[in-house]
Coordinates of C-alpha atoms in Angstrom, one line a residue:
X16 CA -37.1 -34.2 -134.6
X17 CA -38.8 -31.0 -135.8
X18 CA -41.3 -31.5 -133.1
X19 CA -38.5 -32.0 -129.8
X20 CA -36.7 -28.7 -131.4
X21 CA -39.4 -26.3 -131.4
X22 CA -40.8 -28.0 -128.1
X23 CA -37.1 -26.6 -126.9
X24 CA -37.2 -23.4 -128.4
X25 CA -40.7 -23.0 -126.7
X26 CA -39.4 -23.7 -123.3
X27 CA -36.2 -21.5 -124.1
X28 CA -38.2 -18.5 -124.7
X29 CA -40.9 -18.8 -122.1
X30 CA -38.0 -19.3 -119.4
X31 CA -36.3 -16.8 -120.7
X32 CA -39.7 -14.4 -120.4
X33 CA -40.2 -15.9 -116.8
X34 CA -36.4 -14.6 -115.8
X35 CA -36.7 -11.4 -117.8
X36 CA -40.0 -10.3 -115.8
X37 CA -38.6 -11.6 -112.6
X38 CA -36.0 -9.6 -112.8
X39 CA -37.7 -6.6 -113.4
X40 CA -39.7 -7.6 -110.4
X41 CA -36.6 -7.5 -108.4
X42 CA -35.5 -4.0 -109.6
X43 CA -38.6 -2.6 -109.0
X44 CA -38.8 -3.9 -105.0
X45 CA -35.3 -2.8 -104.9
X46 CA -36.1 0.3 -106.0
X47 CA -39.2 0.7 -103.6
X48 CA -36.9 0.1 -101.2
X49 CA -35.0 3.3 -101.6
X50 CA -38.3 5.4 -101.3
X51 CA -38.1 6.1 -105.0
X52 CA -41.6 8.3 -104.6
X53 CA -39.4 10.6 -101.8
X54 CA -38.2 14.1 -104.1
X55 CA -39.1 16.4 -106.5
X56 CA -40.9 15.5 -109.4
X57 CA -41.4 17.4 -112.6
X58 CA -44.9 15.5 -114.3
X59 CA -45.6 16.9 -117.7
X60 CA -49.3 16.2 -119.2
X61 CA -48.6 16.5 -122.9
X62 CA -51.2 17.5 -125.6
X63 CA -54.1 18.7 -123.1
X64 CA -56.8 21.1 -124.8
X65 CA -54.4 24.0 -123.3
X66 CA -51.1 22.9 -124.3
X67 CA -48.4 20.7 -122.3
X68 CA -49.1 20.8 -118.3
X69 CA -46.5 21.2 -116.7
X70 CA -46.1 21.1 -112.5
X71 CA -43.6 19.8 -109.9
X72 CA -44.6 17.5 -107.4
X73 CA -42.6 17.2 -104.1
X74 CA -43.4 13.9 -102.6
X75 CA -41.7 13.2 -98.9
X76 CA -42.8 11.8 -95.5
X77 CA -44.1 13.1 -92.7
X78 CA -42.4 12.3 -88.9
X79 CA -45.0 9.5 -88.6
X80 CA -43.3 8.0 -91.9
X81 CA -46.5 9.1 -93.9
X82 CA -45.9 9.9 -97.6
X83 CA -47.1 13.6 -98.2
X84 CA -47.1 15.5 -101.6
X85 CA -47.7 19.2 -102.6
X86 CA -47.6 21.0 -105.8
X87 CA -45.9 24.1 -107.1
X88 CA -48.7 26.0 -108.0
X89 CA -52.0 24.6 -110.1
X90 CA -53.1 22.2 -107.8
X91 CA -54.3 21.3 -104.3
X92 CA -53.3 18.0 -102.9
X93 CA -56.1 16.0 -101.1
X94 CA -54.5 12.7 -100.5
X95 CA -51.4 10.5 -101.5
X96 CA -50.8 7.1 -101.7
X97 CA -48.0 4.8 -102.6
X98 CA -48.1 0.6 -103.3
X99 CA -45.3 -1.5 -104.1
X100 CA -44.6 0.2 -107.8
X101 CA -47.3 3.1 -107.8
X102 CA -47.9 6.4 -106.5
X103 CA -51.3 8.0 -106.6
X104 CA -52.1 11.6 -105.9
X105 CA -55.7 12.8 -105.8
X106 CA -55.7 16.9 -106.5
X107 CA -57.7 19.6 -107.0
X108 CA -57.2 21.8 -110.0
X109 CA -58.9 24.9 -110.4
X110 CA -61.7 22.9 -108.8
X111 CA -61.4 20.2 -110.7
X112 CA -61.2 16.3 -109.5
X113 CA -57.5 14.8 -110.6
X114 CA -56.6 11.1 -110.3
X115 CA -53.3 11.1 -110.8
X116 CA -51.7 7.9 -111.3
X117 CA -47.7 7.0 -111.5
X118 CA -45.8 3.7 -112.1
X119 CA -42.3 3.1 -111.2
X120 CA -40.3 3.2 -114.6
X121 CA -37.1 3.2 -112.9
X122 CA -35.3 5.2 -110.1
X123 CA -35.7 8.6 -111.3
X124 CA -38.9 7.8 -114.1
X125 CA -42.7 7.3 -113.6
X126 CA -45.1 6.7 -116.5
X127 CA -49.0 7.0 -116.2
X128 CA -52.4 8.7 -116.6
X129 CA -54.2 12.2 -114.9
X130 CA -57.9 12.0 -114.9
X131 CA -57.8 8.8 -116.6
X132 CA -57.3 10.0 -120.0
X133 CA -54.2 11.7 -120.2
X134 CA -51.3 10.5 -120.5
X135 CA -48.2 11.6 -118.4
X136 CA -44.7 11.0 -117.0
X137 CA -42.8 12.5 -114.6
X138 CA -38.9 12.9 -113.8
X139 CA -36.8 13.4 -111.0
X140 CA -35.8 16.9 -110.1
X141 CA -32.1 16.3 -109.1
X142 CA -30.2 18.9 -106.6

């Protein structure tokens, strides 16, 4: 009896994990959907060896339906890229290589790394 209620509990949980993640699944394509990546973005780098970094993104599309980024001021944008849940911006500042990588957190959230070893989020700018 022991045996047949934790067997149970087991499939409980893991079908409760399978629904959970699919779910999240589903927000995140629904919120690709609205070109979550299109706006203004402020990304903060905390705890660099110079203090919090600090810089707005402004991520749209070109006529052609291309995404296109550029900074305020601090870097140079060389290319952008957006997948299903991530948006990647590859910058120069003050002639240094940036990787910048962002994950969909939710509609007006991203969560990721610069240069692979900082951490760093960014949040929408709203009009």
């Amino acid at each position: 009896m022991k045996t047949l209620l934790l067997t149970a509990m087991l499939c409980c949980s893991a079908n409760y994990a399978l629904a959970a993640e699919s779910e999240s699944t589903v927000m995140i394509q629904q919120i690709q959907d609205k070109d979550t990546f299109i706006g203004k973005w402020m990304t903060v780098v905390p705890d660099t060896p110079i203090g919090d970094v600090k810089t707005v993104f402004t991520i749209s599309k070109d006529k052609k339906g291309n995404i296109t980024a550029k900074a305020d001021e601090g870097y140079t944008v060389q290319k952008v890229t957006a997948t299903d849940d991530t948006l990647t911006i590859i910058a120069d500042t003050e002639g240094h290589y940036c990787e910048i990588i962002l994950k969909i957190v939710d509609e007006d959230n991203l969560k990721g790394t610069a240069m692979e070893q900082y951490e760093m989020t960014a949040t929408r700018i709203k009009d």
